[in-house]
PDB file of C-alpha atoms in Angstrom:
ATOM      1  CA  MET L   1      34.284  93.957-108.251  1.00 55.00           C
ATOM      2  CA  SER L   2      33.602  92.732-111.780  1.00 60.00           C
ATOM      3  CA  PRO L   3      35.231  89.575-113.184  1.00 70.00           C
ATOM      4  CA  ARG L   4      37.425  91.667-115.479  1.00 79.00           C
ATOM      5  CA  GLU L   5      39.114  93.685-112.744  1.00 80.00           C
ATOM      6  CA  PRO L   6      42.393  92.163-111.603  1.00 84.00           C
ATOM      7  CA  ARG L   7      42.730  91.394-107.934  1.00 84.00           C
ATOM      8  CA  ALA L   8      45.156  93.323-105.830  1.00 81.00           C
ATOM      9  CA  PRO L   9      48.155  91.118-105.032  1.00 84.00           C
ATOM     10  CA  ARG L  10      48.158  89.669-101.551  1.00 82.00           C
ATOM     11  CA  PRO L  11      51.002  91.074 -99.447  1.00 81.00           C
ATOM     12  CA  ARG L  12      53.849  88.656 -98.790  1.00 78.00           C
ATOM     13  CA  ARG L  13      54.242  87.288 -95.310  1.00 75.00           C
ATOM     14  CA  GLN L  14      57.375  88.551 -93.600  1.00 80.00           C
ATOM     15  CA  ARG L  15      59.792  85.723 -92.808  1.00 81.00           C
ATOM     16  CA  GLY L  16      62.154  85.957 -89.876  1.00 88.00           C
ATOM     17  CA  ALA L  17      65.838  85.172 -89.902  1.00 90.00           C
ATOM     18  CA  GLN L  18      65.319  81.868 -88.097  1.00 92.00           C
ATOM     19  CA  GLU L  19      62.832  80.674 -90.708  1.00 93.00           C
ATOM     20  CA  SER L  20      64.953  81.845 -93.635  1.00 94.00           C
ATOM     21  CA  LEU L  21      68.241  80.413 -92.387  1.00 95.00           C
ATOM     22  CA  GLY L  22      66.622  77.128 -91.365  1.00 95.00           C
ATOM     23  CA  ALA L  23      64.981  76.727 -94.768  1.00 95.00           C
ATOM     24  CA  VAL L  24      68.307  77.258 -96.527  1.00 96.00           C
ATOM     25  CA  VAL L  25      70.083  74.700 -94.333  1.00 96.00           C
ATOM     26  CA  LEU L  26      67.391  72.048 -94.721  1.00 96.00           C
ATOM     27  CA  GLY L  27      67.080  72.691 -98.451  1.00 96.00           C
ATOM     28  CA  PHE L  28      70.756  72.106 -99.127  1.00 96.00           C
ATOM     29  CA  GLU L  29      70.893  69.235 -96.658  1.00 96.00           C
ATOM     30  CA  SER L  30      68.054  67.467 -98.499  1.00 96.00           C
ATOM     31  CA  ILE L  31      70.241  67.237-101.606  1.00 97.00           C
ATOM     32  CA  ILE L  32      73.103  65.710 -99.627  1.00 96.00           C
ATOM     33  CA  VAL L  33      70.741  63.273 -97.884  1.00 96.00           C
ATOM     34  CA  PHE L  34      69.381  62.072-101.222  1.00 96.00           C
ATOM     35  CA  LEU L  35      72.924  61.484-102.438  1.00 95.00           C
ATOM     36  CA  GLY L  36      73.653  59.707 -99.149  1.00 94.00           C
ATOM     37  CA  GLY L  37      70.794  57.320 -99.912  1.00 93.00           C
ATOM     38  CA  LEU L  38      72.443  56.534-103.221  1.00 94.00           C
ATOM     39  CA  VAL L  39      75.699  55.827-101.371  1.00 93.00           C
ATOM     40  CA  VAL L  40      73.912  53.426 -99.004  1.00 91.00           C
ATOM     41  CA  TYR L  41      72.464  51.678-102.045  1.00 93.00           C
ATOM     42  CA  GLY L  42      75.764  51.558-103.921  1.00 91.00           C
ATOM     43  CA  LEU L  43      77.785  50.242-100.992  1.00 90.00           C
ATOM     44  CA  LYS L  44      75.068  47.714-100.068  1.00 90.00           C
ATOM     45  CA  VAL L  45      75.603  48.389 -96.354  1.00 84.00           C
ATOM     46  CA  LEU L  46      72.079  47.621 -95.170  1.00 86.00           C
ATOM     47  CA  PRO L  47      71.755  44.651 -92.778  1.00 84.00           C
ATOM     48  CA  PHE L  48      71.337  41.147 -94.179  1.00 87.00           C
ATOM     49  CA  GLY L  49      67.855  40.521 -95.532  1.00 89.00           C
ATOM     50  CA  ILE L  50      67.101  44.144 -96.437  1.00 87.00           C
ATOM     51  CA  GLU L  51      67.287  44.884-100.131  1.00 91.00           C
ATOM     52  CA  PRO L  52      69.844  47.574-101.088  1.00 89.00           C
ATOM     53  CA  TRP L  53      67.229  49.685-102.907  1.00 91.00           C
ATOM     54  CA  TRP L  54      65.761  50.568 -99.495  1.00 92.00           C
ATOM     55  CA  GLY L  55      68.768  52.873 -99.151  1.00 92.00           C
ATOM     56  CA  ILE L  56      67.431  54.980-102.012  1.00 93.00           C
ATOM     57  CA  VAL L  57      63.930  54.921-100.532  1.00 95.00           C
ATOM     58  CA  GLY L  58      65.272  56.038 -97.156  1.00 93.00           C
ATOM     59  CA  GLY L  59      67.280  58.859 -98.735  1.00 94.00           C
ATOM     60  CA  VAL L  60      64.299  60.066-100.742  1.00 97.00           C
ATOM     61  CA  VAL L  61      61.938  59.936 -97.755  1.00 97.00           C
ATOM     62  CA  LEU L  62      64.374  61.818 -95.530  1.00 96.00           C
ATOM     63  CA  ALA L  63      65.072  64.396 -98.262  1.00 97.00           C
ATOM     64  CA  VAL L  64      61.349  64.981 -98.876  1.00 97.00           C
ATOM     65  CA  ALA L  65      60.785  65.290 -95.110  1.00 97.00           C
ATOM     66  CA  MET L  66      63.511  67.950 -94.955  1.00 97.00           C
ATOM     67  CA  VAL L  67      61.924  69.915 -97.785  1.00 97.00           C
ATOM     68  CA  ALA L  68      58.504  69.651 -96.113  1.00 97.00           C
ATOM     69  CA  VAL L  69      59.868  70.813 -92.763  1.00 96.00           C
ATOM     70  CA  SER L  70      61.735  73.686 -94.414  1.00 95.00           C
ATOM     71  CA  GLY L  71      58.422  74.914 -95.786  1.00 93.00           C
ATOM     72  CA  SER L  72      56.791  74.645 -92.350  1.00 94.00           C
ATOM     73  CA  LEU L  73      59.368  76.515 -90.293  1.00 93.00           C
ATOM     74  CA  ARG L  74      56.878  79.254 -89.407  1.00 92.00           C
ATOM     75  CA  HIS L  75      55.465  76.750 -86.879  1.00 93.00           C
ATOM     76  CA  ARG L  76      57.325  75.969 -83.660  1.00 92.00           C
ATOM     77  CA  TRP L  77      56.897  72.190 -84.085  1.00 95.00           C
ATOM     78  CA  ALA L  78      58.932  72.346 -87.302  1.00 95.00           C
ATOM     79  CA  LEU L  79      62.026  73.426 -85.367  1.00 94.00           C
ATOM     80  CA  PHE L  80      61.804  70.269 -83.260  1.00 96.00           C
ATOM     81  CA  ALA L  81      61.105  68.195 -86.366  1.00 97.00           C
ATOM     82  CA  GLY L  82      64.276  69.647 -87.895  1.00 96.00           C
ATOM     83  CA  TRP L  83      66.256  68.502 -84.855  1.00 96.00           C
ATOM     84  CA  GLY L  84      64.685  65.067 -85.213  1.00 96.00           C
ATOM     85  CA  LEU L  85      65.781  64.901 -88.844  1.00 96.00           C
ATOM     86  CA  GLN L  86      69.324  65.798 -87.779  1.00 96.00           C
ATOM     87  CA  VAL L  87      69.282  62.890 -85.309  1.00 96.00           C
ATOM     88  CA  LEU L  88      67.982  60.493 -87.996  1.00 95.00           C
ATOM     89  CA  LEU L  89      70.812  61.495 -90.277  1.00 95.00           C
ATOM     90  CA  LEU L  90      73.292  61.002 -87.446  1.00 95.00           C
ATOM     91  CA  LEU L  91      71.927  57.474 -86.939  1.00 94.00           C
ATOM     92  CA  GLY L  92      72.683  56.831 -90.616  1.00 91.00           C
ATOM     93  CA  GLY L  93      76.314  57.113 -89.579  1.00 91.00           C
ATOM     94  CA  PHE L  94      76.062  53.541 -88.287  1.00 91.00           C
ATOM     95  CA  LEU L  95      75.665  52.420 -91.908  1.00 89.00           C
ATOM     96  CA  VAL L  96      78.068  54.848 -93.581  1.00 91.00           C
ATOM     97  CA  PRO L  97      80.389  56.796 -91.249  1.00 92.00           C
ATOM     98  CA  ALA L  98      80.531  59.667 -93.739  1.00 92.00           C
ATOM     99  CA  LEU L  99      76.851  60.321 -93.003  1.00 93.00           C
ATOM    100  CA  ALA L 100      77.809  61.025 -89.384  1.00 95.00           C
ATOM    101  CA  VAL L 101      80.273  63.652 -90.606  1.00 95.00           C
ATOM    102  CA  VAL L 102      77.557  65.189 -92.790  1.00 94.00           C
ATOM    103  CA  ALA L 103      75.162  65.118 -89.817  1.00 95.00           C
ATOM    104  CA  LEU L 104      77.678  66.908 -87.599  1.00 96.00           C
ATOM    105  CA  ILE L 105      78.364  69.601 -90.195  1.00 97.00           C
ATOM    106  CA  PHE L 106      74.724  70.252 -91.055  1.00 96.00           C
ATOM    107  CA  GLY L 107      73.687  69.797 -87.430  1.00 96.00           C
ATOM    108  CA  GLY L 108      76.042  72.621 -86.520  1.00 96.00           C
ATOM    109  CA  MET L 109      74.619  74.763 -89.287  1.00 96.00           C
ATOM    110  CA  TRP L 110      71.076  73.915 -88.114  1.00 96.00           C
ATOM    111  CA  ALA L 111      71.993  74.875 -84.544  1.00 96.00           C
ATOM    112  CA  TYR L 112      73.434  78.176 -85.747  1.00 96.00           C
ATOM    113  CA  ALA L 113      70.391  78.878 -87.926  1.00 95.00           C
ATOM    114  CA  THR L 114      67.916  78.222 -85.131  1.00 94.00           C
ATOM    115  CA  ILE L 115      69.803  79.875 -82.269  1.00 95.00           C
ATOM    116  CA  LYS L 116      71.309  82.884 -84.043  1.00 95.00           C
ATOM    117  CA  GLY L 117      68.209  83.324 -86.213  1.00 94.00           C
ATOM    118  CA  ALA L 118      66.021  83.558 -83.099  1.00 92.00           C
ATOM    119  CA  ALA L 119      68.416  86.123 -81.599  1.00 94.00           C
ATOM    120  CA  LEU L 120      68.268  88.191 -84.796  1.00 93.00           C
ATOM    121  CA  ASP L 121      64.467  88.003 -84.803  1.00 90.00           C
ATOM    122  CA  ARG L 122      64.316  89.210 -81.181  1.00 92.00           C
ATOM    123  CA  ALA L 123      66.675  92.084 -81.951  1.00 90.00           C
ATOM    124  CA  ASN L 124      64.643  93.068 -85.000  1.00 88.00           C
ATOM    125  CA  ALA L 125      61.427  92.968 -82.960  1.00 88.00           C
ATOM    126  CA  ARG L 126      63.003  95.242 -80.304  1.00 88.00           C
ATOM    127  CA  ARG L 127      64.161  97.649 -83.007  1.00 86.00           C
ATOM    128  CA  ALA L 128      60.706  97.699 -84.572  1.00 82.00           C
ATOM    129  CA  ALA L 129      59.058  98.348 -81.205  1.00 84.00           C
ATOM    130  CA  ASP L 130      61.402 101.232 -80.291  1.00 80.00           C
ATOM    131  CA  PRO L 131      62.678 102.961 -83.442  1.00 70.00           C
ATOM    132  CA  ASP L 132      64.805 105.366 -81.356  1.00 70.00           C
ATOM    133  CA  LEU L 133      67.354 102.584 -80.848  1.00 59.00           C
ATOM    134  CA  SER L 134      69.462 103.224 -83.924  1.00 60.00           C
ATOM    135  CA  ASN L 135      72.299 100.859 -83.019  1.00 62.00           C
ATOM    136  CA  GLY L 136      70.256  98.200 -81.205  1.00 56.00           C
ATOM    137  CA  GLU L 137      71.064  99.269 -77.634  1.00 57.00           C
TER     138      GLU L 137
END
């Protein structure tokens, strides 16, 4: 192959439903978590002796962690890391009760994405293995 010949594009990796749905949930949740950090800063609800700007730092760190985990969902450990992030957000409800509501809503969406996404992936794998099953039975 000479330097002037263009390379053939690498085929895209197929993503399952669990990975796709989980990435969407964590991506949108990262925006809300960042805004939640701004709320913690604005309300100055951190314990005495901790500067309020740590609320912003915590929101940014948690949001970046969610984006990083959403990009790693092809690995099994990332699913557990996603659950851990949901628990961390729920613990933020001790500072601002609205964060607990956000954690419950997005935690439910995360549960749906991981459980239903895995079921869809199994069904798609069965259909791919036996193409005679036109309706999935």
